[in-house]
Amino acid sequence: MAPHRVLIVEPQLPVRHAVAEYLRQCGYKVYEAFNTDEALVLLSKTDVTVDVVVADISSHAAVDGFGLSQWIKAERPRTRVLLASSLQKVTEYAGNLCDEGLKLSRPYHPQTLHEEIKRQLAAK
Amino acid sequence: MIMIKTDFVEMKISVLVLEDDIELRFLLADTLRNAGFKVIEAGTSDEALTFLRTSKDVSLVFADIKVPGESDGIGLMERMRREFPAIKVILTSGHEMREAAPPGVRFLQKPYILSRVISEIRSLLLEPKAP
């Protein structure tokens, strides 16, 4: 059986690399993107199919995590999205949460992420 | 995992790929992982340098010359020579920049064949570090 595919969208390389390596050890095929711009290129211009996208609400790009989530809902409806944010940012983005729902509070342990990914895959 | 075996030591080999074209970076990283390397992916010279300063296990950097960040690939390599002289470097570019690469530094012209990247990395890793 082919491994499930996860895309990590995370601007901090040490965090992204550590989470990605953890998930690879768990058996996932992991793609890495610095920001939502890169994620959109990967999702729209390649034949890569992704089961779960993990992205921060904020992004160092024109599109934030919510925008990426909305694009995925419209264009890749079989792909699940996990949005993450630090608690401080929750209030700032509270207006959007009713639609998208926050799934992960930063900082999160990779094992917590793994559990949430498993829940998302089970819900597919 | 690629291991270099000496008489006494086995070392895991980590390669940092600096490439701002995510399609190419993804393809290259995937190929290198399938070849057994541990791969760190960076899209800017700033995040590459930050990672190198916090990690001790990178053996080789495969860097595009034209990348975003405070330094280009050559600038990064010059800083690495000062801060991390033991880390080996291969530069690449889609532009004709072979002349821009400092003497003695390996340069791979884009577009390259992925198997060629693997063979260049393997041969450079086996090369003794210049004094």
Coordinates of N, CA and C in Angstrom, one line a residue:
Chain A
M1 N 0.9 -1.2 0.0 CA 0.0 0.0 0.0 C 0.9 1.2 0.0
A2 N 0.6 2.2 -0.9 CA 1.4 3.4 -1.0 C 1.2 4.2 0.3
P3 N 2.3 4.9 0.7 CA 2.2 5.7 1.9 C 1.3 6.9 1.7
H4 N 0.6 7.3 2.8 CA -0.2 8.5 2.8 C 0.8 9.7 2.6
R5 N 0.3 10.7 1.9 CA 1.1 11.9 1.5 C 0.7 13.1 2.3
V6 N 1.7 13.7 2.9 CA 1.5 14.9 3.8 C 2.3 16.1 3.3
L7 N 1.7 17.2 3.2 CA 2.5 18.5 2.8 C 2.6 19.3 4.0
I8 N 3.8 19.7 4.4 CA 4.0 20.6 5.6 C 4.3 22.0 5.0
V9 N 3.5 22.9 5.4 CA 3.8 24.3 5.0 C 4.2 25.1 6.2
E10 N 5.5 25.4 6.3 CA 6.1 25.9 7.6 C 7.3 26.8 7.2
P11 N 7.3 28.0 7.6 CA 8.4 28.9 7.2 C 9.7 28.7 8.0
Q12 N 9.7 28.1 9.2 CA 10.9 27.9 9.9 C 11.5 26.5 9.6
L13 N 12.7 26.6 8.9 CA 13.3 25.3 8.4 C 13.5 24.3 9.5
P14 N 14.1 24.7 10.7 CA 14.4 23.7 11.7 C 13.1 23.0 12.1
V15 N 12.0 23.7 12.3 CA 10.7 23.1 12.7 C 10.2 22.2 11.5
R16 N 10.2 22.8 10.3 CA 9.7 22.0 9.2 C 10.4 20.7 9.0
H17 N 11.8 20.8 9.1 CA 12.6 19.6 8.9 C 12.3 18.6 10.0
A18 N 12.3 19.1 11.2 CA 12.1 18.1 12.3 C 10.7 17.4 12.2
V19 N 9.7 18.2 11.9 CA 8.3 17.6 11.8 C 8.3 16.6 10.6
A20 N 8.9 17.1 9.5 CA 8.9 16.2 8.3 C 9.6 14.9 8.5
E21 N 10.8 15.0 9.2 CA 11.5 13.8 9.4 C 10.8 12.9 10.4
Y22 N 10.1 13.4 11.3 CA 9.3 12.6 12.3 C 8.3 11.8 11.5
L23 N 7.5 12.6 10.6 CA 6.5 11.9 9.9 C 7.0 10.9 8.9
R24 N 8.2 11.2 8.3 CA 8.8 10.2 7.4 C 9.1 8.9 8.2
Q25 N 9.6 9.1 9.4 CA 9.9 7.9 10.3 C 8.6 7.1 10.6
C26 N 7.4 7.9 10.6 CA 6.1 7.2 10.8 C 5.6 6.6 9.5
G27 N 6.3 6.7 8.4 CA 5.9 6.0 7.2 C 5.2 6.9 6.2
Y28 N 5.1 8.2 6.4 CA 4.4 9.1 5.5 C 5.4 9.5 4.4
K29 N 4.8 9.8 3.2 CA 5.6 10.5 2.2 C 5.4 12.0 2.5
V30 N 6.4 12.7 2.7 CA 6.3 14.1 3.2 C 6.8 15.1 2.2
Y31 N 6.1 16.1 1.8 CA 6.5 17.2 1.0 C 6.7 18.4 1.9
E32 N 7.6 19.3 1.6 CA 7.9 20.5 2.4 C 7.7 21.7 1.6
A33 N 7.0 22.7 2.1 CA 6.9 24.0 1.5 C 7.2 25.1 2.5
F34 N 7.9 26.1 2.1 CA 8.3 27.3 2.9 C 7.1 28.1 3.2
N35 N 6.2 28.3 2.2 CA 5.0 29.2 2.5 C 3.9 28.7 1.5
T36 N 2.8 29.4 1.6 CA 1.6 29.0 0.8 C 1.8 29.1 -0.7
D37 N 2.7 30.1 -1.1 CA 3.0 30.2 -2.5 C 3.6 28.9 -3.0
E38 N 4.6 28.4 -2.3 CA 5.2 27.2 -2.7 C 4.2 26.0 -2.7
A39 N 3.4 26.0 -1.6 CA 2.4 25.0 -1.5 C 1.5 25.0 -2.7
L40 N 1.0 26.1 -3.1 CA 0.1 26.2 -4.3 C 0.8 25.8 -5.6
V41 N 2.1 26.1 -5.7 CA 2.8 25.7 -6.9 C 2.9 24.1 -6.9
L42 N 3.2 23.6 -5.8 CA 3.3 22.1 -5.7 C 2.0 21.4 -6.0
L43 N 0.9 22.0 -5.4 CA -0.4 21.4 -5.6 C -1.0 21.6 -7.0
S44 N -0.7 22.7 -7.6 CA -1.4 23.0 -8.8 C -0.5 22.7 -10.1
K45 N 0.8 22.7 -9.9 CA 1.6 22.6 -11.2 C 2.3 21.2 -11.3
T46 N 2.1 20.4 -10.3 CA 2.8 19.1 -10.4 C 1.7 18.0 -10.3
D47 N 2.1 16.8 -10.5 CA 1.1 15.7 -10.4 C 1.1 15.1 -9.0
V48 N 1.6 15.8 -8.1 CA 1.6 15.4 -6.7 C 0.2 15.4 -6.1
T49 N -0.2 14.3 -5.6 CA -1.5 14.3 -4.8 C -1.2 14.2 -3.3
V50 N -1.9 14.9 -2.5 CA -1.6 15.0 -1.1 C -2.8 14.6 -0.3
D51 N -2.7 13.8 0.7 CA -3.8 13.5 1.5 C -4.1 14.5 2.6
V52 N -3.1 15.0 3.2 CA -3.3 16.0 4.3 C -2.3 17.2 4.1
V53 N -2.8 18.4 4.2 CA -1.9 19.6 4.2 C -1.9 20.2 5.6
V54 N -0.7 20.4 6.1 CA -0.6 21.0 7.5 C 0.0 22.4 7.2
A55 N -0.7 23.5 7.6 CA -0.3 24.8 7.3 C -0.6 25.8 8.5
D56 N 0.3 26.7 8.7 CA 0.0 27.8 9.7 C -1.0 28.7 9.1
I57 N -1.8 29.3 10.0 CA -2.8 30.3 9.6 C -2.1 31.5 8.9
S58 N -1.1 32.0 9.5 CA -0.4 33.1 8.9 C 0.6 32.5 7.9
S59 N 1.1 33.4 7.0 CA 2.0 32.9 6.0 C 2.8 34.0 5.5
H60 N 4.1 33.8 5.1 CA 4.9 34.8 4.5 C 4.6 34.8 3.0
A61 N 3.4 35.0 2.7 CA 3.1 35.0 1.3 C 1.7 35.8 1.1
A62 N 1.3 35.9 -0.2 CA 0.1 36.7 -0.5 C -1.1 36.0 0.1
V63 N -1.1 34.7 0.1 CA -2.3 33.9 0.6 C -1.9 33.4 2.0
D64 N -2.9 33.5 2.9 CA -2.6 32.9 4.3 C -3.1 31.5 4.3
G65 N -3.1 30.9 5.5 CA -3.5 29.5 5.6 C -5.0 29.3 5.3
F66 N -5.8 30.3 5.6 CA -7.2 30.2 5.3 C -7.4 30.2 3.8
G67 N -6.7 31.1 3.1 CA -6.8 31.2 1.7 C -6.3 29.9 1.0
L68 N -5.3 29.3 1.5 CA -4.8 28.0 1.0 C -5.9 26.9 1.3
S69 N -6.4 27.0 2.5 CA -7.5 26.0 2.8 C -8.7 26.1 1.9
Q70 N -9.1 27.3 1.6 CA -10.2 27.5 0.7 C -9.9 27.0 -0.7
W71 N -8.7 27.3 -1.2 CA -8.3 26.8 -2.5 C -8.3 25.3 -2.6
I72 N -7.8 24.7 -1.5 CA -7.8 23.2 -1.5 C -9.2 22.7 -1.5
K73 N -10.1 23.3 -0.7 CA -11.5 22.8 -0.7 C -12.1 22.9 -2.0
A74 N -11.8 23.9 -2.8 CA -12.4 24.1 -4.1 C -11.7 23.2 -5.2
E75 N -10.4 23.1 -5.1 CA -9.7 22.5 -6.2 C -9.2 21.1 -5.9
R76 N -9.0 20.8 -4.6 CA -8.6 19.4 -4.2 C -9.5 18.9 -3.1
P77 N -10.7 18.7 -3.4 CA -11.7 18.4 -2.3 C -11.4 17.1 -1.5
R78 N -10.6 16.3 -2.0 CA -10.2 15.0 -1.3 C -9.1 15.2 -0.3
T79 N -8.4 16.4 -0.4 CA -7.3 16.7 0.5 C -7.8 17.3 1.8
R80 N -7.4 16.8 2.9 CA -7.7 17.4 4.2 C -6.7 18.5 4.6
V81 N -7.2 19.5 5.3 CA -6.3 20.6 5.7 C -6.3 20.7 7.3
L82 N -5.1 20.8 7.8 CA -4.9 21.0 9.2 C -4.3 22.4 9.4
L83 N -5.0 23.3 10.1 CA -4.5 24.6 10.3 C -3.9 24.7 11.7
A84 N -2.8 25.4 11.8 CA -2.1 25.5 13.1 C -1.9 27.0 13.4
S85 N -1.9 27.3 14.6 CA -1.6 28.7 15.0 C -1.2 28.7 16.5
S86 N -0.4 29.8 16.8 CA -0.1 30.0 18.2 C -1.3 30.6 18.9
L87 N -1.4 30.4 20.2 CA -2.6 30.9 20.9 C -2.8 32.4 20.7
Q88 N -1.7 33.2 20.6 CA -1.8 34.6 20.5 C -2.5 35.0 19.2
K89 N -2.4 34.2 18.2 CA -3.0 34.6 16.9 C -4.4 34.2 16.8
V90 N -4.9 33.3 17.7 CA -6.2 32.8 17.6 C -7.3 33.9 17.6
T91 N -7.1 34.9 18.5 CA -8.1 36.0 18.6 C -8.1 36.8 17.3
E92 N -6.9 37.0 16.8 CA -6.7 37.8 15.6 C -7.5 37.2 14.4
Y93 N -7.5 35.9 14.4 CA -8.1 35.2 13.3 C -9.5 34.6 13.6
A94 N -10.0 34.9 14.8 CA -11.2 34.3 15.3 C -12.3 34.4 14.4
G95 N -12.4 35.5 13.6 CA -13.5 35.7 12.7 C -13.6 34.6 11.6
N96 N -12.4 34.1 11.3 CA -12.4 33.1 10.3 C -12.6 31.7 10.8
L97 N -12.4 31.5 12.1 CA -12.3 30.1 12.6 C -13.6 29.4 12.5
C98 N -14.8 30.1 12.5 CA -16.0 29.4 12.4 C -16.1 28.6 11.1
D99 N -15.5 29.1 10.0 CA -15.6 28.4 8.8 C -14.5 27.2 8.7
E100 N -13.3 27.5 9.1 CA -12.2 26.6 8.9 C -11.9 25.7 10.1
G101 N -12.0 26.3 11.3 CA -11.7 25.5 12.5 C -10.2 25.3 12.7
L102 N -9.8 25.7 13.9 CA -8.4 25.5 14.2 C -8.1 24.1 14.7
K103 N -7.2 23.4 14.2 CA -6.9 22.0 14.6 C -5.7 21.8 15.5
L104 N -4.8 22.7 15.4 CA -3.5 22.5 16.1 C -3.1 23.9 16.8
S105 N -2.7 23.8 18.0 CA -2.1 25.0 18.7 C -0.6 24.8 18.7
R106 N 0.1 25.9 18.3 CA 1.5 25.9 18.3 C 2.0 26.3 19.6
P107 N 3.1 25.8 20.1 CA 3.9 24.8 19.5 C 3.3 23.4 19.7
Y108 N 3.3 22.6 18.8 CA 2.7 21.2 18.9 C 3.8 20.2 18.8
H109 N 3.6 19.1 19.5 CA 4.6 18.0 19.4 C 4.3 17.2 18.1
P110 N 5.3 16.8 17.4 CA 5.1 16.0 16.2 C 4.1 14.8 16.4
Q111 N 4.2 14.2 17.6 CA 3.3 13.1 17.9 C 1.8 13.5 17.9
T112 N 1.6 14.7 18.4 CA 0.2 15.3 18.4 C -0.2 15.5 16.9
L113 N 0.7 16.0 16.1 CA 0.4 16.2 14.7 C 0.1 14.8 14.1
H114 N 0.9 13.8 14.4 CA 0.7 12.5 13.8 C -0.7 12.0 14.2
E115 N -1.1 12.2 15.4 CA -2.5 11.7 15.9 C -3.6 12.4 15.1
E116 N -3.4 13.7 14.9 CA -4.4 14.5 14.2 C -4.4 14.1 12.7
I117 N -3.3 13.8 12.1 CA -3.3 13.4 10.8 C -4.0 12.1 10.6
K118 N -3.8 11.2 11.6 CA -4.5 9.9 11.5 C -6.0 10.1 11.6
R119 N -6.4 11.0 12.5 CA -7.9 11.3 12.6 C -8.4 11.9 11.2
Q120 N -7.6 12.7 10.6 CA -8.1 13.3 9.3 C -8.2 12.2 8.3
L121 N -7.2 11.3 8.3 CA -7.2 10.3 7.2 C -8.4 9.3 7.5
A122 N -8.7 9.1 8.8 CA -9.8 8.2 9.1 C -11.1 8.8 8.7
A123 N -11.2 10.1 8.7 CA -12.4 10.9 8.4 C -12.6 11.0 6.9
K124 N -11.6 10.7 6.1 CA -11.7 10.9 4.6 C -12.7 9.9 4.0
Chain B
M1 N 19.7 5.0 4.2 CA 20.6 6.0 4.6 C 22.0 5.7 4.1
I2 N 22.6 6.7 3.4 CA 24.0 6.5 2.9 C 24.9 6.6 4.1
M3 N 25.8 5.6 4.2 CA 26.8 5.6 5.3 C 28.2 5.6 4.7
I4 N 29.1 6.4 5.2 CA 30.4 6.3 4.7 C 31.2 5.5 5.8
K5 N 31.7 4.4 5.3 CA 32.3 3.5 6.3 C 33.9 3.7 6.2
T6 N 34.4 4.0 7.4 CA 35.9 4.0 7.5 C 36.2 2.9 8.4
D7 N 37.5 2.8 8.8 CA 37.9 1.7 9.7 C 37.2 1.8 11.0
F8 N 36.9 3.0 11.5 CA 36.4 3.1 12.9 C 35.1 3.7 13.0
V9 N 34.7 4.4 11.9 CA 33.5 5.3 12.1 C 32.5 5.1 11.0
E10 N 31.2 5.1 11.3 CA 30.2 5.1 10.3 C 29.5 6.4 10.4
M11 N 29.4 7.2 9.3 CA 28.7 8.5 9.4 C 27.5 8.5 8.6
K12 N 26.4 9.0 9.1 CA 25.2 9.3 8.3 C 25.4 10.5 7.5
I13 N 25.0 10.5 6.3 CA 25.3 11.6 5.4 C 24.0 12.5 5.2
S14 N 24.1 13.7 5.6 CA 23.0 14.7 5.4 C 23.4 15.7 4.3
V15 N 22.5 16.0 3.4 CA 22.8 16.9 2.3 C 21.7 18.0 2.4
L16 N 22.2 19.3 2.4 CA 21.3 20.4 2.4 C 21.1 20.9 1.0
V17 N 19.9 20.9 0.5 CA 19.6 21.3 -0.8 C 19.0 22.7 -0.8
L18 N 19.7 23.7 -1.4 CA 19.3 25.1 -1.5 C 18.8 25.3 -2.9
E19 N 17.5 25.5 -3.0 CA 16.9 25.6 -4.3 C 15.5 26.3 -4.1
D20 N 15.3 27.4 -4.8 CA 14.1 28.2 -4.6 C 13.0 27.8 -5.6
D21 N 13.3 27.0 -6.6 CA 12.2 26.4 -7.4 C 11.7 25.2 -6.8
I22 N 10.5 25.3 -6.2 CA 10.0 24.2 -5.4 C 9.8 22.9 -6.2
E23 N 9.4 23.0 -7.4 CA 9.2 21.8 -8.2 C 10.5 21.0 -8.4
L24 N 11.6 21.8 -8.7 CA 12.9 21.1 -8.8 C 13.4 20.7 -7.5
R25 N 13.2 21.5 -6.4 CA 13.7 21.1 -5.1 C 13.0 19.8 -4.6
F26 N 11.7 19.7 -4.8 CA 10.9 18.5 -4.4 C 11.5 17.3 -5.2
L27 N 11.7 17.5 -6.5 CA 12.1 16.4 -7.3 C 13.6 15.9 -6.9
L28 N 14.4 16.9 -6.7 CA 15.8 16.6 -6.3 C 15.8 16.0 -4.9
A29 N 15.1 16.6 -3.9 CA 15.1 16.0 -2.6 C 14.6 14.6 -2.5
D30 N 13.5 14.4 -3.3 CA 12.9 13.0 -3.4 C 13.9 12.0 -3.9
T31 N 14.6 12.4 -5.0 CA 15.6 11.6 -5.6 C 16.7 11.2 -4.7
L32 N 17.2 12.3 -4.0 CA 18.3 12.0 -3.0 C 17.9 11.2 -1.8
R33 N 16.7 11.4 -1.4 CA 16.2 10.5 -0.3 C 16.1 9.0 -0.8
N34 N 15.6 8.9 -2.0 CA 15.5 7.5 -2.5 C 16.9 6.9 -2.7
A35 N 17.9 7.8 -2.9 CA 19.3 7.3 -3.0 C 19.9 7.0 -1.6
G36 N 19.2 7.3 -0.6 CA 19.7 7.0 0.8 C 20.2 8.1 1.6
F37 N 20.1 9.3 1.0 CA 20.6 10.5 1.8 C 19.6 11.0 2.7
K38 N 20.0 11.7 3.8 CA 19.1 12.5 4.6 C 19.1 13.9 4.0
V39 N 18.0 14.4 3.7 CA 18.0 15.7 3.0 C 17.3 16.8 3.8
I40 N 17.9 18.0 3.8 CA 17.3 19.2 4.4 C 17.0 20.1 3.2
E41 N 15.8 20.6 3.2 CA 15.4 21.4 2.1 C 15.3 22.9 2.5
A42 N 16.0 23.8 1.8 CA 16.0 25.2 2.0 C 15.6 25.9 0.7
G43 N 14.8 27.0 0.9 CA 14.4 27.8 -0.3 C 15.1 29.1 -0.4
T44 N 15.8 29.5 0.7 CA 16.5 30.8 0.7 C 17.9 30.6 1.4
S45 N 18.9 31.4 1.1 CA 20.2 31.3 1.7 C 20.1 31.6 3.2
D46 N 19.2 32.5 3.6 CA 19.0 32.8 5.0 C 18.7 31.6 5.8
E47 N 17.6 30.9 5.3 CA 17.2 29.7 6.1 C 18.3 28.6 6.1
A48 N 19.0 28.5 4.9 CA 20.1 27.5 4.9 C 21.2 27.9 5.9
L49 N 21.6 29.1 6.0 CA 22.6 29.5 6.9 C 22.2 29.4 8.4
T50 N 20.9 29.7 8.6 CA 20.4 29.6 10.0 C 20.4 28.1 10.4
F51 N 20.0 27.2 9.5 CA 20.0 25.8 9.8 C 21.4 25.3 10.0
L52 N 22.4 25.7 9.2 CA 23.8 25.3 9.3 C 24.3 25.7 10.7
R53 N 23.9 26.8 11.1 CA 24.4 27.3 12.4 C 23.8 26.6 13.6
T54 N 22.7 25.9 13.4 CA 22.1 25.2 14.5 C 22.2 23.7 14.4
S55 N 22.7 23.2 13.3 CA 22.9 21.8 13.1 C 24.3 21.4 12.8
K56 N 24.7 20.3 13.3 CA 26.1 19.9 13.2 C 26.3 18.7 12.2
D57 N 25.2 18.3 11.6 CA 25.4 17.0 10.9 C 25.3 17.1 9.4
V58 N 25.4 18.4 8.8 CA 25.3 18.5 7.4 C 26.7 18.3 6.8
S59 N 26.8 17.4 5.8 CA 28.1 17.1 5.2 C 28.3 17.8 3.9
L60 N 27.2 18.1 3.2 CA 27.4 18.7 1.9 C 26.2 19.6 1.6
V61 N 26.5 20.8 1.0 CA 25.4 21.7 0.5 C 25.4 21.7 -1.0
F62 N 24.2 21.4 -1.5 CA 24.0 21.5 -3.0 C 23.2 22.8 -3.2
A63 N 23.9 23.8 -3.7 CA 23.2 25.2 -3.7 C 23.1 25.8 -5.1
D64 N 21.9 26.2 -5.4 CA 21.7 27.1 -6.6 C 22.3 28.4 -6.3
I65 N 22.9 29.0 -7.3 CA 23.6 30.3 -7.1 C 22.6 31.4 -7.0
K66 N 21.5 31.4 -7.9 CA 20.5 32.5 -7.8 C 19.4 32.1 -6.9
V67 N 19.5 32.5 -5.7 CA 18.4 32.2 -4.7 C 18.1 33.5 -3.9
P68 N 16.9 33.5 -3.4 CA 16.5 34.7 -2.5 C 17.3 34.6 -1.2
G69 N 17.4 35.8 -0.6 CA 18.1 35.8 0.7 C 19.2 36.9 0.7
E70 N 19.8 37.0 1.8 CA 20.9 38.1 2.0 C 22.0 37.8 1.1
S71 N 22.4 36.5 0.9 CA 23.5 36.1 0.0 C 22.9 35.3 -1.1
D72 N 23.7 35.3 -2.2 CA 23.3 34.3 -3.2 C 24.1 33.0 -2.9
G73 N 24.1 32.0 -3.8 CA 24.7 30.7 -3.5 C 26.2 30.9 -3.3
I74 N 26.8 31.8 -4.0 CA 28.3 32.0 -3.9 C 28.6 32.7 -2.6
G75 N 27.8 33.7 -2.2 CA 27.9 34.4 -0.9 C 27.8 33.4 0.2
L76 N 26.8 32.5 0.1 CA 26.6 31.5 1.1 C 27.8 30.6 1.3
M77 N 28.4 30.2 0.1 CA 29.5 29.3 0.1 C 30.7 30.0 0.8
E78 N 30.9 31.3 0.5 CA 32.0 32.1 1.1 C 31.8 32.1 2.6
R79 N 30.6 32.3 3.1 CA 30.4 32.4 4.5 C 30.6 31.0 5.1
M80 N 30.2 30.0 4.4 CA 30.4 28.6 4.9 C 31.9 28.3 5.0
R81 N 32.7 28.8 4.0 CA 34.1 28.6 4.1 C 34.7 29.1 5.4
R82 N 34.2 30.2 5.9 CA 34.7 30.8 7.1 C 34.1 30.1 8.3
E83 N 32.8 29.8 8.3 CA 32.1 29.3 9.5 C 32.1 27.8 9.5
F84 N 32.0 27.1 8.4 CA 31.9 25.7 8.4 C 32.8 25.1 7.3
P85 N 34.1 25.2 7.5 CA 35.1 24.8 6.4 C 35.0 23.3 6.1
A86 N 34.4 22.5 7.0 CA 34.4 21.1 6.7 C 33.3 20.7 5.8
I87 N 32.3 21.6 5.6 CA 31.1 21.2 4.8 C 31.5 21.4 3.3
K88 N 31.2 20.4 2.5 CA 31.5 20.5 1.1 C 30.4 21.1 0.3
V89 N 30.7 21.7 -0.8 CA 29.7 22.5 -1.6 C 29.7 22.1 -3.1
I90 N 28.6 22.0 -3.6 CA 28.4 21.9 -5.1 C 27.5 23.1 -5.5
L91 N 27.9 23.9 -6.4 CA 27.0 25.0 -6.9 C 26.4 24.6 -8.2
T92 N 25.2 25.2 -8.4 CA 24.5 24.9 -9.7 C 23.8 26.2 -10.1
S93 N 23.5 26.3 -11.4 CA 22.8 27.4 -11.9 C 22.2 27.1 -13.3
G94 N 21.1 27.8 -13.6 CA 20.6 27.7 -15.0 C 21.2 28.7 -15.9
H95 N 21.9 29.7 -15.3 CA 22.6 30.7 -16.1 C 24.1 30.2 -16.3
E96 N 24.7 30.8 -17.2 CA 26.1 30.4 -17.5 C 27.0 31.1 -16.4
M97 N 27.1 30.4 -15.3 CA 27.8 31.0 -14.1 C 29.0 30.1 -13.7
R98 N 29.4 29.2 -14.6 CA 30.6 28.4 -14.2 C 31.8 29.2 -13.9
E99 N 31.9 30.4 -14.6 CA 33.1 31.2 -14.4 C 33.0 31.9 -13.0
A100 N 31.7 32.1 -12.6 CA 31.5 32.8 -11.3 C 31.9 32.0 -10.1
A101 N 31.8 30.7 -10.3 CA 32.1 29.7 -9.2 C 33.6 29.8 -8.9
P102 N 33.9 30.0 -7.6 CA 35.4 30.1 -7.3 C 36.1 28.8 -7.7
P103 N 37.4 29.0 -8.0 CA 38.3 27.9 -8.5 C 38.2 26.8 -7.5
G104 N 38.2 25.6 -8.0 CA 38.2 24.4 -7.2 C 36.8 24.0 -6.6
V105 N 35.8 24.8 -6.9 CA 34.5 24.5 -6.4 C 33.7 23.8 -7.5
R106 N 33.1 22.7 -7.2 CA 32.3 22.0 -8.2 C 31.1 22.8 -8.6
F107 N 30.8 22.7 -10.0 CA 29.7 23.4 -10.5 C 28.9 22.5 -11.4
L108 N 27.6 22.5 -11.3 CA 26.8 21.6 -12.2 C 25.8 22.5 -12.9
Q109 N 25.9 22.5 -14.2 CA 25.1 23.4 -15.1 C 23.6 22.8 -15.1
K110 N 22.6 23.7 -14.9 CA 21.2 23.3 -15.2 C 20.9 23.4 -16.7
P111 N 20.1 22.6 -17.2 CA 19.4 21.5 -16.5 C 20.3 20.3 -16.4
Y112 N 20.2 19.7 -15.2 CA 21.1 18.5 -15.0 C 20.3 17.2 -14.9
I113 N 21.0 16.2 -15.1 CA 20.3 14.8 -14.9 C 20.5 14.5 -13.4
L114 N 19.4 14.0 -12.9 CA 19.4 13.8 -11.4 C 20.4 12.8 -11.0
S115 N 20.6 11.7 -11.8 CA 21.6 10.7 -11.5 C 23.0 11.3 -11.5
R116 N 23.2 12.4 -12.3 CA 24.5 13.1 -12.3 C 24.7 13.8 -10.9
V117 N 23.6 14.4 -10.4 CA 23.8 15.0 -9.1 C 24.2 14.0 -8.0
I118 N 23.6 12.9 -8.1 CA 23.9 11.8 -7.1 C 25.4 11.4 -7.2
S119 N 25.8 11.2 -8.5 CA 27.2 10.8 -8.6 C 28.2 11.9 -8.2
E120 N 27.8 13.1 -8.5 CA 28.7 14.3 -8.1 C 28.8 14.3 -6.6
I121 N 27.7 14.2 -5.9 CA 27.6 14.3 -4.5 C 28.5 13.1 -3.9
R122 N 28.2 11.9 -4.4 CA 29.0 10.8 -3.9 C 30.5 10.9 -4.1
S123 N 30.9 11.4 -5.3 CA 32.3 11.5 -5.5 C 32.9 12.6 -4.7
L124 N 32.2 13.7 -4.5 CA 32.8 14.8 -3.6 C 32.9 14.4 -2.2
L125 N 31.9 13.6 -1.7 CA 32.0 13.1 -0.3 C 33.2 12.2 -0.1
L126 N 33.5 11.5 -1.1 CA 34.7 10.5 -1.0 C 36.0 11.2 -1.1
E127 N 36.0 12.5 -1.6 CA 37.2 13.2 -1.9 C 37.7 13.8 -0.5
P128 N 39.0 13.7 -0.3 CA 39.5 14.3 0.9 C 39.4 15.8 0.9
K129 N 39.1 16.3 2.1 CA 38.9 17.8 2.2 C 40.3 18.5 1.9
A130 N 40.3 19.5 1.1 CA 41.5 20.2 0.9 C 42.0 20.9 2.1
P131 N 43.3 20.9 2.4 CA 43.8 21.5 3.6 C 43.6 23.0 3.6

